[in-house]
JSON list of N, CA, C and O in Angstrom, two decimals:
[
{"chain": "A", "resi": 224, "resn": "UNK", "atom": "N", "xyz": [41.41, 4.51, -10.54]},
{"chain": "A", "resi": 224, "resn": "UNK", "atom": "CA", "xyz": [39.94, 4.05, -10.72]},
{"chain": "A", "resi": 224, "resn": "UNK", "atom": "C", "xyz": [39.34, 3.39, -9.51]},
{"chain": "A", "resi": 224, "resn": "UNK", "atom": "O", "xyz": [39.86, 2.93, -8.84]},
{"chain": "A", "resi": 225, "resn": "UNK", "atom": "N", "xyz": [38.07, 4.16, -9.24]},
{"chain": "A", "resi": 225, "resn": "UNK", "atom": "CA", "xyz": [37.46, 3.86, -7.95]},
{"chain": "A", "resi": 225, "resn": "UNK", "atom": "C", "xyz": [36.44, 2.64, -8.17]},
{"chain": "A", "resi": 225, "resn": "UNK", "atom": "O", "xyz": [35.53, 2.95, -9.20]},
{"chain": "A", "resi": 226, "resn": "UNK", "atom": "N", "xyz": [36.42, 1.64, -7.58]},
{"chain": "A", "resi": 226, "resn": "UNK", "atom": "CA", "xyz": [35.42, 0.63, -7.77]},
{"chain": "A", "resi": 226, "resn": "UNK", "atom": "C", "xyz": [34.79, 0.00, -6.43]},
{"chain": "A", "resi": 226, "resn": "UNK", "atom": "O", "xyz": [35.60, -0.56, -5.76]},
{"chain": "A", "resi": 227, "resn": "UNK", "atom": "N", "xyz": [33.69, 0.53, -6.16]},
{"chain": "A", "resi": 227, "resn": "UNK", "atom": "CA", "xyz": [33.16, 0.09, -4.79]},
{"chain": "A", "resi": 227, "resn": "UNK", "atom": "C", "xyz": [32.94, -1.32, -4.79]},
{"chain": "A", "resi": 227, "resn": "UNK", "atom": "O", "xyz": [32.27, -1.81, -5.94]},
{"chain": "A", "resi": 228, "resn": "UNK", "atom": "N", "xyz": [32.76, -1.94, -3.77]},
{"chain": "A", "resi": 228, "resn": "UNK", "atom": "CA", "xyz": [32.21, -3.43, -3.63]},
{"chain": "A", "resi": 228, "resn": "UNK", "atom": "C", "xyz": [30.78, -3.43, -3.64]},
{"chain": "A", "resi": 228, "resn": "UNK", "atom": "O", "xyz": [30.41, -2.73, -2.53]},
{"chain": "A", "resi": 229, "resn": "UNK", "atom": "N", "xyz": [30.00, -4.29, -4.34]},
{"chain": "A", "resi": 229, "resn": "UNK", "atom": "CA", "xyz": [28.77, -4.41, -3.88]},
{"chain": "A", "resi": 229, "resn": "UNK", "atom": "C", "xyz": [28.42, -5.08, -2.99]},
{"chain": "A", "resi": 229, "resn": "UNK", "atom": "O", "xyz": [27.09, -4.84, -2.33]},
{"chain": "A", "resi": 230, "resn": "UNK", "atom": "N", "xyz": [29.07, -5.72, -2.37]},
{"chain": "A", "resi": 230, "resn": "UNK", "atom": "CA", "xyz": [28.90, -6.66, -0.95]},
{"chain": "A", "resi": 230, "resn": "UNK", "atom": "C", "xyz": [28.93, -5.99, 0.05]},
{"chain": "A", "resi": 230, "resn": "UNK", "atom": "O", "xyz": [30.24, -5.33, 0.29]},
{"chain": "A", "resi": 231, "resn": "UNK", "atom": "N", "xyz": [28.29, -5.91, 1.18]},
{"chain": "A", "resi": 231, "resn": "UNK", "atom": "CA", "xyz": [28.73, -5.45, 2.45]},
{"chain": "A", "resi": 231, "resn": "UNK", "atom": "C", "xyz": [29.36, -6.45, 3.46]},
{"chain": "A", "resi": 231, "resn": "UNK", "atom": "O", "xyz": [30.34, -6.24, 3.90]},
{"chain": "A", "resi": 232, "resn": "UNK", "atom": "N", "xyz": [28.75, -7.74, 3.47]},
{"chain": "A", "resi": 232, "resn": "UNK", "atom": "CA", "xyz": [29.75, -8.72, 4.21]},
{"chain": "A", "resi": 232, "resn": "UNK", "atom": "C", "xyz": [29.03, -10.01, 3.37]},
{"chain": "A", "resi": 232, "resn": "UNK", "atom": "O", "xyz": [28.09, -10.39, 2.88]},
{"chain": "A", "resi": 233, "resn": "UNK", "atom": "N", "xyz": [29.77, -11.22, 3.75]},
{"chain": "A", "resi": 233, "resn": "UNK", "atom": "CA", "xyz": [29.39, -12.57, 3.32]},
{"chain": "A", "resi": 233, "resn": "UNK", "atom": "C", "xyz": [29.67, -13.42, 4.63]},
{"chain": "A", "resi": 233, "resn": "UNK", "atom": "O", "xyz": [30.54, -13.47, 5.41]},
{"chain": "A", "resi": 234, "resn": "UNK", "atom": "N", "xyz": [28.53, -14.52, 4.61]},
{"chain": "A", "resi": 234, "resn": "UNK", "atom": "CA", "xyz": [28.52, -15.26, 5.65]},
{"chain": "A", "resi": 234, "resn": "UNK", "atom": "C", "xyz": [28.36, -16.54, 4.96]},
{"chain": "A", "resi": 234, "resn": "UNK", "atom": "O", "xyz": [27.24, -17.03, 4.79]},
{"chain": "A", "resi": 235, "resn": "UNK", "atom": "N", "xyz": [29.52, -17.10, 4.60]},
{"chain": "A", "resi": 235, "resn": "UNK", "atom": "CA", "xyz": [29.36, -18.65, 4.00]},
{"chain": "A", "resi": 235, "resn": "UNK", "atom": "C", "xyz": [28.83, -18.17, 2.49]},
{"chain": "A", "resi": 235, "resn": "UNK", "atom": "O", "xyz": [29.23, -17.53, 1.70]},
{"chain": "A", "resi": 236, "resn": "UNK", "atom": "N", "xyz": [27.67, -18.91, 2.33]},
{"chain": "A", "resi": 236, "resn": "UNK", "atom": "CA", "xyz": [27.08, -18.80, 0.70]},
{"chain": "A", "resi": 236, "resn": "UNK", "atom": "C", "xyz": [26.27, -17.49, 0.62]},
{"chain": "A", "resi": 236, "resn": "UNK", "atom": "O", "xyz": [25.61, -17.14, -0.27]},
{"chain": "A", "resi": 237, "resn": "UNK", "atom": "N", "xyz": [25.75, -16.92, 2.05]},
{"chain": "A", "resi": 237, "resn": "UNK", "atom": "CA", "xyz": [25.14, -15.68, 2.14]},
{"chain": "A", "resi": 237, "resn": "UNK", "atom": "C", "xyz": [25.58, -14.50, 1.58]},
{"chain": "A", "resi": 237, "resn": "UNK", "atom": "O", "xyz": [26.93, -14.28, 2.46]},
{"chain": "A", "resi": 238, "resn": "UNK", "atom": "N", "xyz": [25.54, -13.73, 0.71]},
{"chain": "A", "resi": 238, "resn": "UNK", "atom": "CA", "xyz": [25.95, -12.56, 0.52]},
{"chain": "A", "resi": 238, "resn": "UNK", "atom": "C", "xyz": [25.04, -11.34, 0.76]},
{"chain": "A", "resi": 238, "resn": "UNK", "atom": "O", "xyz": [24.19, -11.47, 0.11]},
{"chain": "A", "resi": 239, "resn": "UNK", "atom": "N", "xyz": [25.27, -10.39, 1.51]},
{"chain": "A", "resi": 239, "resn": "UNK", "atom": "CA", "xyz": [24.60, -9.39, 1.71]},
{"chain": "A", "resi": 239, "resn": "UNK", "atom": "C", "xyz": [25.18, -8.03, 0.80]},
{"chain": "A", "resi": 239, "resn": "UNK", "atom": "O", "xyz": [25.97, -7.68, 1.15]},
{"chain": "A", "resi": 240, "resn": "UNK", "atom": "N", "xyz": [24.23, -7.73, 0.08]},
{"chain": "A", "resi": 240, "resn": "UNK", "atom": "CA", "xyz": [24.77, -6.57, -1.07]},
{"chain": "A", "resi": 240, "resn": "UNK", "atom": "C", "xyz": [23.97, -5.16, -0.47]},
{"chain": "A", "resi": 240, "resn": "UNK", "atom": "O", "xyz": [22.86, -5.08, 0.31]},
{"chain": "A", "resi": 241, "resn": "UNK", "atom": "N", "xyz": [24.68, -3.99, -0.96]},
{"chain": "A", "resi": 241, "resn": "UNK", "atom": "CA", "xyz": [24.12, -2.81, -0.56]},
{"chain": "A", "resi": 241, "resn": "UNK", "atom": "C", "xyz": [22.88, -2.57, -0.97]},
{"chain": "A", "resi": 241, "resn": "UNK", "atom": "O", "xyz": [21.91, -1.92, -0.38]},
{"chain": "A", "resi": 242, "resn": "UNK", "atom": "N", "xyz": [22.40, -2.67, -2.33]},
{"chain": "A", "resi": 242, "resn": "UNK", "atom": "CA", "xyz": [21.26, -2.46, -2.69]},
{"chain": "A", "resi": 242, "resn": "UNK", "atom": "C", "xyz": [19.98, -3.14, -2.22]},
{"chain": "A", "resi": 242, "resn": "UNK", "atom": "O", "xyz": [18.70, -2.44, -1.83]},
{"chain": "A", "resi": 243, "resn": "UNK", "atom": "N", "xyz": [20.32, -4.42, -1.59]},
{"chain": "A", "resi": 243, "resn": "UNK", "atom": "CA", "xyz": [19.18, -5.19, -0.98]},
{"chain": "A", "resi": 243, "resn": "UNK", "atom": "C", "xyz": [19.16, -4.76, 0.33]},
{"chain": "A", "resi": 243, "resn": "UNK", "atom": "O", "xyz": [17.96, -4.67, 0.79]},
{"chain": "A", "resi": 244, "resn": "UNK", "atom": "N", "xyz": [20.28, -4.17, 1.09]},
{"chain": "A", "resi": 244, "resn": "UNK", "atom": "CA", "xyz": [19.98, -3.83, 2.34]},
{"chain": "A", "resi": 244, "resn": "UNK", "atom": "C", "xyz": [19.10, -2.46, 2.45]},
{"chain": "A", "resi": 244, "resn": "UNK", "atom": "O", "xyz": [18.39, -2.10, 3.19]},
{"chain": "A", "resi": 245, "resn": "UNK", "atom": "N", "xyz": [19.73, -1.36, 1.26]},
{"chain": "A", "resi": 245, "resn": "UNK", "atom": "CA", "xyz": [19.16, -0.17, 1.19]},
{"chain": "A", "resi": 245, "resn": "UNK", "atom": "C", "xyz": [17.51, -0.46, 1.00]},
{"chain": "A", "resi": 245, "resn": "UNK", "atom": "O", "xyz": [16.43, 0.44, 1.15]},
{"chain": "A", "resi": 246, "resn": "UNK", "atom": "N", "xyz": [17.05, -1.36, 0.06]},
{"chain": "A", "resi": 246, "resn": "UNK", "atom": "CA", "xyz": [15.62, -1.80, -0.40]},
{"chain": "A", "resi": 246, "resn": "UNK", "atom": "C", "xyz": [15.09, -2.06, 0.83]},
{"chain": "A", "resi": 246, "resn": "UNK", "atom": "O", "xyz": [13.81, -1.56, 1.09]},
{"chain": "A", "resi": 247, "resn": "UNK", "atom": "N", "xyz": [15.81, -3.10, 1.46]},
{"chain": "A", "resi": 247, "resn": "UNK", "atom": "CA", "xyz": [14.72, -3.34, 3.06]},
{"chain": "A", "resi": 247, "resn": "UNK", "atom": "C", "xyz": [14.70, -2.33, 3.88]},
{"chain": "A", "resi": 247, "resn": "UNK", "atom": "O", "xyz": [13.57, -2.03, 4.52]},
{"chain": "A", "resi": 248, "resn": "UNK", "atom": "N", "xyz": [15.70, -1.37, 4.11]},
{"chain": "A", "resi": 248, "resn": "UNK", "atom": "CA", "xyz": [15.65, 0.00, 4.56]},
{"chain": "A", "resi": 248, "resn": "UNK", "atom": "C", "xyz": [14.58, 0.71, 4.30]},
{"chain": "A", "resi": 248, "resn": "UNK", "atom": "O", "xyz": [13.84, 1.41, 5.16]},
{"chain": "A", "resi": 249, "resn": "UNK", "atom": "N", "xyz": [14.59, 0.71, 3.06]},
{"chain": "A", "resi": 249, "resn": "UNK", "atom": "CA", "xyz": [13.34, 1.70, 2.63]},
{"chain": "A", "resi": 249, "resn": "UNK", "atom": "C", "xyz": [11.97, 1.07, 2.67]},
{"chain": "A", "resi": 249, "resn": "UNK", "atom": "O", "xyz": [11.04, 2.06, 3.09]},
{"chain": "A", "resi": 250, "resn": "UNK", "atom": "N", "xyz": [11.57, -0.13, 2.85]},
{"chain": "A", "resi": 250, "resn": "UNK", "atom": "CA", "xyz": [10.53, -0.64, 3.19]},
{"chain": "A", "resi": 250, "resn": "UNK", "atom": "C", "xyz": [10.06, -0.51, 4.63]},
{"chain": "A", "resi": 250, "resn": "UNK", "atom": "O", "xyz": [9.10, -0.15, 4.80]},
{"chain": "A", "resi": 251, "resn": "UNK", "atom": "N", "xyz": [11.23, -0.53, 5.47]},
{"chain": "A", "resi": 251, "resn": "UNK", "atom": "CA", "xyz": [10.87, -0.31, 6.89]},
{"chain": "A", "resi": 251, "resn": "UNK", "atom": "C", "xyz": [10.57, 0.99, 7.15]},
{"chain": "A", "resi": 251, "resn": "UNK", "atom": "O", "xyz": [9.63, 1.24, 8.11]},
{"chain": "A", "resi": 252, "resn": "UNK", "atom": "N", "xyz": [11.39, 2.04, 6.67]},
{"chain": "A", "resi": 252, "resn": "UNK", "atom": "CA", "xyz": [11.23, 3.48, 6.78]},
{"chain": "A", "resi": 252, "resn": "UNK", "atom": "C", "xyz": [9.76, 3.96, 6.36]},
{"chain": "A", "resi": 252, "resn": "UNK", "atom": "O", "xyz": [9.22, 4.54, 6.92]},
{"chain": "A", "resi": 253, "resn": "UNK", "atom": "N", "xyz": [9.65, 3.45, 5.27]},
{"chain": "A", "resi": 253, "resn": "UNK", "atom": "CA", "xyz": [8.33, 3.80, 4.62]},
{"chain": "A", "resi": 253, "resn": "UNK", "atom": "C", "xyz": [6.94, 3.19, 5.06]},
{"chain": "A", "resi": 253, "resn": "UNK", "atom": "O", "xyz": [6.11, 3.90, 5.44]},
{"chain": "A", "resi": 254, "resn": "UNK", "atom": "N", "xyz": [7.29, 1.99, 5.63]},
{"chain": "A", "resi": 254, "resn": "UNK", "atom": "CA", "xyz": [6.23, 1.29, 6.69]},
{"chain": "A", "resi": 254, "resn": "UNK", "atom": "C", "xyz": [5.97, 2.29, 7.75]},
{"chain": "A", "resi": 254, "resn": "UNK", "atom": "O", "xyz": [4.88, 2.64, 8.16]},
{"chain": "A", "resi": 255, "resn": "UNK", "atom": "N", "xyz": [6.91, 2.70, 8.49]},
{"chain": "A", "resi": 255, "resn": "UNK", "atom": "CA", "xyz": [6.90, 3.46, 9.67]},
{"chain": "A", "resi": 255, "resn": "UNK", "atom": "C", "xyz": [6.53, 5.01, 9.69]},
{"chain": "A", "resi": 255, "resn": "UNK", "atom": "O", "xyz": [5.84, 5.22, 10.35]},
{"chain": "A", "resi": 256, "resn": "UNK", "atom": "N", "xyz": [6.63, 5.47, 8.43]},
{"chain": "A", "resi": 256, "resn": "UNK", "atom": "CA", "xyz": [6.26, 6.90, 8.14]},
{"chain": "A", "resi": 256, "resn": "UNK", "atom": "C", "xyz": [4.77, 6.74, 7.79]},
{"chain": "A", "resi": 256, "resn": "UNK", "atom": "O", "xyz": [3.97, 7.76, 8.44]},
{"chain": "A", "resi": 257, "resn": "UNK", "atom": "N", "xyz": [4.30, 5.81, 6.94]},
{"chain": "A", "resi": 257, "resn": "UNK", "atom": "CA", "xyz": [2.87, 5.53, 6.89]},
{"chain": "A", "resi": 257, "resn": "UNK", "atom": "C", "xyz": [2.26, 5.40, 8.04]},
{"chain": "A", "resi": 257, "resn": "UNK", "atom": "O", "xyz": [1.10, 5.83, 8.60]},
{"chain": "A", "resi": 258, "resn": "UNK", "atom": "N", "xyz": [2.85, 4.52, 8.75]},
{"chain": "A", "resi": 258, "resn": "UNK", "atom": "CA", "xyz": [2.18, 4.08, 10.17]},
{"chain": "A", "resi": 258, "resn": "UNK", "atom": "C", "xyz": [1.74, 5.35, 11.12]},
{"chain": "A", "resi": 258, "resn": "UNK", "atom": "O", "xyz": [0.82, 5.41, 11.61]},
{"chain": "A", "resi": 259, "resn": "UNK", "atom": "N", "xyz": [2.83, 6.12, 11.07]},
{"chain": "A", "resi": 259, "resn": "UNK", "atom": "CA", "xyz": [2.82, 7.49, 11.90]},
{"chain": "A", "resi": 259, "resn": "UNK", "atom": "C", "xyz": [1.70, 8.16, 11.29]},
{"chain": "A", "resi": 259, "resn": "UNK", "atom": "O", "xyz": [1.11, 9.25, 12.04]},
{"chain": "A", "resi": 260, "resn": "UNK", "atom": "N", "xyz": [1.70, 8.44, 10.11]},
{"chain": "A", "resi": 260, "resn": "UNK", "atom": "CA", "xyz": [0.62, 9.43, 9.27]},
{"chain": "A", "resi": 260, "resn": "UNK", "atom": "C", "xyz": [-0.77, 8.78, 9.58]},
{"chain": "A", "resi": 260, "resn": "UNK", "atom": "O", "xyz": [-1.62, 9.67, 9.94]},
{"chain": "A", "resi": 261, "resn": "UNK", "atom": "N", "xyz": [-0.69, 7.65, 9.56]},
{"chain": "A", "resi": 261, "resn": "UNK", "atom": "CA", "xyz": [-2.17, 7.06, 9.97]},
{"chain": "A", "resi": 261, "resn": "UNK", "atom": "C", "xyz": [-2.65, 7.42, 11.18]},
{"chain": "A", "resi": 261, "resn": "UNK", "atom": "O", "xyz": [-3.86, 7.56, 11.53]},
{"chain": "A", "resi": 262, "resn": "UNK", "atom": "N", "xyz": [-1.76, 7.06, 12.18]},
{"chain": "A", "resi": 262, "resn": "UNK", "atom": "CA", "xyz": [-1.86, 7.32, 13.60]},
{"chain": "A", "resi": 262, "resn": "UNK", "atom": "C", "xyz": [-2.44, 8.78, 13.94]},
{"chain": "A", "resi": 262, "resn": "UNK", "atom": "O", "xyz": [-3.15, 9.18, 14.66]},
{"chain": "A", "resi": 263, "resn": "UNK", "atom": "N", "xyz": [-1.49, 9.75, 13.18]},
{"chain": "A", "resi": 263, "resn": "UNK", "atom": "CA", "xyz": [-1.86, 11.08, 13.24]},
{"chain": "A", "resi": 263, "resn": "UNK", "atom": "C", "xyz": [-3.20, 11.52, 12.81]},
{"chain": "A", "resi": 263, "resn": "UNK", "atom": "O", "xyz": [-3.76, 12.45, 13.45]},
{"chain": "A", "resi": 264, "resn": "UNK", "atom": "N", "xyz": [-3.48, 11.02, 11.73]},
{"chain": "A", "resi": 264, "resn": "UNK", "atom": "CA", "xyz": [-4.93, 11.27, 11.32]},
{"chain": "A", "resi": 264, "resn": "UNK", "atom": "C", "xyz": [-5.99, 10.35, 11.91]},
{"chain": "A", "resi": 264, "resn": "UNK", "atom": "O", "xyz": [-7.17, 10.50, 11.59]},
{"chain": "A", "resi": 265, "resn": "UNK", "atom": "N", "xyz": [-5.56, 9.55, 12.77]},
{"chain": "A", "resi": 265, "resn": "UNK", "atom": "CA", "xyz": [-6.53, 8.67, 13.48]},
{"chain": "A", "resi": 265, "resn": "UNK", "atom": "C", "xyz": [-7.44, 7.67, 12.53]},
{"chain": "A", "resi": 265, "resn": "UNK", "atom": "O", "xyz": [-8.45, 7.67, 12.19]},
{"chain": "A", "resi": 266, "resn": "UNK", "atom": "N", "xyz": [-6.81, 7.31, 11.59]},
{"chain": "A", "resi": 266, "resn": "UNK", "atom": "CA", "xyz": [-7.11, 6.15, 10.83]},
{"chain": "A", "resi": 266, "resn": "UNK", "atom": "C", "xyz": [-6.59, 4.90, 10.96]},
{"chain": "A", "resi": 266, "resn": "UNK", "atom": "O", "xyz": [-5.57, 4.84, 11.59]},
{"chain": "A", "resi": 267, "resn": "UNK", "atom": "N", "xyz": [-7.47, 3.66, 10.95]},
{"chain": "A", "resi": 267, "resn": "UNK", "atom": "CA", "xyz": [-7.20, 2.25, 11.35]},
{"chain": "A", "resi": 267, "resn": "UNK", "atom": "C", "xyz": [-5.87, 2.18, 10.34]},
{"chain": "A", "resi": 267, "resn": "UNK", "atom": "O", "xyz": [-5.98, 2.01, 9.09]},
{"chain": "A", "resi": 268, "resn": "UNK", "atom": "N", "xyz": [-4.82, 1.37, 11.05]},
{"chain": "A", "resi": 268, "resn": "UNK", "atom": "CA", "xyz": [-3.59, 1.16, 10.26]},
{"chain": "A", "resi": 268, "resn": "UNK", "atom": "C", "xyz": [-3.76, -0.38, 9.82]},
{"chain": "A", "resi": 268, "resn": "UNK", "atom": "O", "xyz": [-2.60, -0.75, 9.41]},
{"chain": "A", "resi": 269, "resn": "UNK", "atom": "N", "xyz": [-4.73, -1.02, 9.78]},
{"chain": "A", "resi": 269, "resn": "UNK", "atom": "CA", "xyz": [-4.74, -2.34, 9.50]},
{"chain": "A", "resi": 269, "resn": "UNK", "atom": "C", "xyz": [-4.53, -2.62, 8.29]},
{"chain": "A", "resi": 269, "resn": "UNK", "atom": "O", "xyz": [-3.99, -3.70, 7.77]},
{"chain": "A", "resi": 270, "resn": "UNK", "atom": "N", "xyz": [-4.86, -1.79, 7.18]},
{"chain": "A", "resi": 270, "resn": "UNK", "atom": "CA", "xyz": [-4.76, -1.96, 5.67]},
{"chain": "A", "resi": 270, "resn": "UNK", "atom": "C", "xyz": [-3.13, -1.85, 5.46]},
{"chain": "A", "resi": 270, "resn": "UNK", "atom": "O", "xyz": [-2.83, -2.11, 4.17]},
{"chain": "A", "resi": 271, "resn": "UNK", "atom": "N", "xyz": [-2.47, -1.21, 6.24]},
{"chain": "A", "resi": 271, "resn": "UNK", "atom": "CA", "xyz": [-1.03, -1.08, 6.03]},
{"chain": "A", "resi": 271, "resn": "UNK", "atom": "C", "xyz": [-0.28, -2.50, 5.78]},
{"chain": "A", "resi": 271, "resn": "UNK", "atom": "O", "xyz": [0.48, -2.37, 4.92]},
{"chain": "A", "resi": 272, "resn": "UNK", "atom": "N", "xyz": [-0.61, -3.46, 6.62]},
{"chain": "A", "resi": 272, "resn": "UNK", "atom": "CA", "xyz": [0.19, -4.75, 6.64]},
{"chain": "A", "resi": 272, "resn": "UNK", "atom": "C", "xyz": [-0.14, -5.23, 5.04]},
{"chain": "A", "resi": 272, "resn": "UNK", "atom": "O", "xyz": [0.82, -5.96, 4.30]},
{"chain": "A", "resi": 273, "resn": "UNK", "atom": "N", "xyz": [-1.22, -5.27, 4.42]},
{"chain": "A", "resi": 273, "resn": "UNK", "atom": "CA", "xyz": [-1.82, -5.61, 3.12]},
{"chain": "A", "resi": 273, "resn": "UNK", "atom": "C", "xyz": [-0.88, -5.03, 2.01]},
{"chain": "A", "resi": 273, "resn": "UNK", "atom": "O", "xyz": [-0.44, -5.34, 1.20]},
{"chain": "A", "resi": 274, "resn": "UNK", "atom": "N", "xyz": [-0.80, -3.55, 2.08]},
{"chain": "A", "resi": 274, "resn": "UNK", "atom": "CA", "xyz": [0.06, -2.90, 1.51]},
{"chain": "A", "resi": 274, "resn": "UNK", "atom": "C", "xyz": [1.49, -3.06, 1.37]},
{"chain": "A", "resi": 274, "resn": "UNK", "atom": "O", "xyz": [1.85, -2.99, 0.11]},
{"chain": "A", "resi": 275, "resn": "UNK", "atom": "N", "xyz": [1.96, -3.52, 2.64]},
{"chain": "A", "resi": 275, "resn": "UNK", "atom": "CA", "xyz": [3.34, -3.54, 2.47]},
{"chain": "A", "resi": 275, "resn": "UNK", "atom": "C", "xyz": [3.75, -4.88, 1.92]},
{"chain": "A", "resi": 275, "resn": "UNK", "atom": "O", "xyz": [4.48, -4.99, 0.78]},
{"chain": "A", "resi": 276, "resn": "UNK", "atom": "N", "xyz": [2.73, -5.89, 1.87]},
{"chain": "A", "resi": 276, "resn": "UNK", "atom": "CA", "xyz": [2.91, -7.18, 1.10]},
{"chain": "A", "resi": 276, "resn": "UNK", "atom": "C", "xyz": [2.88, -6.94, -0.46]},
{"chain": "A", "resi": 276, "resn": "UNK", "atom": "O", "xyz": [3.80, -7.26, -1.14]},
{"chain": "A", "resi": 277, "resn": "UNK", "atom": "N", "xyz": [2.05, -6.15, -0.76]},
{"chain": "A", "resi": 277, "resn": "UNK", "atom": "CA", "xyz": [1.80, -5.80, -2.20]},
{"chain": "A", "resi": 277, "resn": "UNK", "atom": "C", "xyz": [3.04, -5.03, -2.65]},
{"chain": "A", "resi": 277, "resn": "UNK", "atom": "O", "xyz": [3.43, -4.99, -3.72]},
{"chain": "A", "resi": 278, "resn": "UNK", "atom": "N", "xyz": [3.47, -4.11, -1.75]},
{"chain": "A", "resi": 278, "resn": "UNK", "atom": "CA", "xyz": [4.77, -3.15, -2.25]},
{"chain": "A", "resi": 278, "resn": "UNK", "atom": "C", "xyz": [5.76, -3.84, -2.36]},
{"chain": "A", "resi": 278, "resn": "UNK", "atom": "O", "xyz": [6.54, -3.78, -3.34]},
{"chain": "A", "resi": 279, "resn": "UNK", "atom": "N", "xyz": [5.99, -4.89, -1.55]},
{"chain": "A", "resi": 279, "resn": "UNK", "atom": "CA", "xyz": [7.25, -5.87, -1.44]},
{"chain": "A", "resi": 279, "resn": "UNK", "atom": "C", "xyz": [7.22, -6.76, -2.99]},
{"chain": "A", "resi": 279, "resn": "UNK", "atom": "O", "xyz": [8.26, -6.90, -3.57]},
{"chain": "A", "resi": 280, "resn": "UNK", "atom": "N", "xyz": [5.96, -7.35, -2.92]},
{"chain": "A", "resi": 280, "resn": "UNK", "atom": "CA", "xyz": [6.12, -8.31, -4.20]},
{"chain": "A", "resi": 280, "resn": "UNK", "atom": "C", "xyz": [6.17, -7.42, -5.43]},
{"chain": "A", "resi": 280, "resn": "UNK", "atom": "O", "xyz": [6.90, -7.96, -6.37]},
{"chain": "A", "resi": 281, "resn": "UNK", "atom": "N", "xyz": [5.46, -6.37, -5.69]},
{"chain": "A", "resi": 281, "resn": "UNK", "atom": "CA", "xyz": [5.52, -5.59, -6.78]},
{"chain": "A", "resi": 281, "resn": "UNK", "atom": "C", "xyz": [6.79, -5.02, -6.94]},
{"chain": "A", "resi": 281, "resn": "UNK", "atom": "O", "xyz": [7.19, -4.98, -8.06]},
{"chain": "A", "resi": 282, "resn": "UNK", "atom": "N", "xyz": [7.48, -4.51, -6.08]},
{"chain": "A", "resi": 282, "resn": "UNK", "atom": "CA", "xyz": [8.78, -3.99, -6.39]},
{"chain": "A", "resi": 282, "resn": "UNK", "atom": "C", "xyz": [9.98, -4.99, -6.74]},
{"chain": "A", "resi": 282, "resn": "UNK", "atom": "O", "xyz": [11.02, -4.99, -7.57]},
{"chain": "A", "resi": 283, "resn": "UNK", "atom": "N", "xyz": [9.83, -6.35, -6.03]},
{"chain": "A", "resi": 283, "resn": "UNK", "atom": "CA", "xyz": [10.53, -7.50, -6.44]},
{"chain": "A", "resi": 283, "resn": "UNK", "atom": "C", "xyz": [10.37, -8.09, -7.77]},
{"chain": "A", "resi": 283, "resn": "UNK", "atom": "O", "xyz": [11.47, -8.10, -8.75]},
{"chain": "A", "resi": 284, "resn": "UNK", "atom": "N", "xyz": [9.19, -8.00, -8.36]},
{"chain": "A", "resi": 284, "resn": "UNK", "atom": "CA", "xyz": [8.58, -8.63, -9.53]},
{"chain": "A", "resi": 284, "resn": "UNK", "atom": "C", "xyz": [9.24, -7.39, -10.55]},
{"chain": "A", "resi": 284, "resn": "UNK", "atom": "O", "xyz": [9.73, -7.71, -11.69]},
{"chain": "A", "resi": 285, "resn": "UNK", "atom": "N", "xyz": [9.12, -6.18, -10.18]},
{"chain": "A", "resi": 285, "resn": "UNK", "atom": "CA", "xyz": [9.46, -5.13, -11.15]},
{"chain": "A", "resi": 285, "resn": "UNK", "atom": "C", "xyz": [10.97, -5.01, -11.28]},
{"chain": "A", "resi": 285, "resn": "UNK", "atom": "O", "xyz": [11.12, -4.81, -12.50]},
{"chain": "A", "resi": 286, "resn": "UNK", "atom": "N", "xyz": [11.64, -5.22, -10.39]},
{"chain": "A", "resi": 286, "resn": "UNK", "atom": "CA", "xyz": [12.86, -5.17, -10.46]},
{"chain": "A", "resi": 286, "resn": "UNK", "atom": "C", "xyz": [13.59, -6.21, -11.09]},
{"chain": "A", "resi": 286, "resn": "UNK", "atom": "O", "xyz": [14.68, -6.12, -12.00]},
{"chain": "A", "resi": 287, "resn": "UNK", "atom": "N", "xyz": [12.89, -7.53, -11.09]},
{"chain": "A", "resi": 287, "resn": "UNK", "atom": "CA", "xyz": [13.41, -8.47, -11.84]},
{"chain": "A", "resi": 287, "resn": "UNK", "atom": "C", "xyz": [13.16, -8.45, -13.38]},
{"chain": "A", "resi": 287, "resn": "UNK", "atom": "O", "xyz": [13.97, -9.08, -14.24]},
{"chain": "A", "resi": 288, "resn": "UNK", "atom": "N", "xyz": [12.16, -7.99, -13.52]},
{"chain": "A", "resi": 288, "resn": "UNK", "atom": "CA", "xyz": [11.72, -7.60, -15.01]},
{"chain": "A", "resi": 288, "resn": "UNK", "atom": "C", "xyz": [12.43, -6.58, -15.64]},
{"chain": "A", "resi": 288, "resn": "UNK", "atom": "O", "xyz": [12.62, -6.36, -16.83]},
{"chain": "A", "resi": 289, "resn": "UNK", "atom": "N", "xyz": [12.80, -5.49, -14.84]},
{"chain": "A", "resi": 289, "resn": "UNK", "atom": "CA", "xyz": [13.66, -4.39, -15.42]},
{"chain": "A", "resi": 289, "resn": "UNK", "atom": "C", "xyz": [14.91, -4.72, -15.56]},
{"chain": "A", "resi": 289, "resn": "UNK", "atom": "O", "xyz": [15.61, -4.30, -16.27]}
]
């Protein structure tokens, strides 16, 4: 039986888990990709900051409700 640990590492009371790390990585990569698309299309990337905030809040609330 294979049972993978959900924790990457522990620093005292702080526990870093795989799904949290991948979720943060997805936000960072998604933001960078969108920023590159906006730059390529010569569109102002200022609205992306607000979009990132809404994405983080929406994903966190949705994950908690789900």
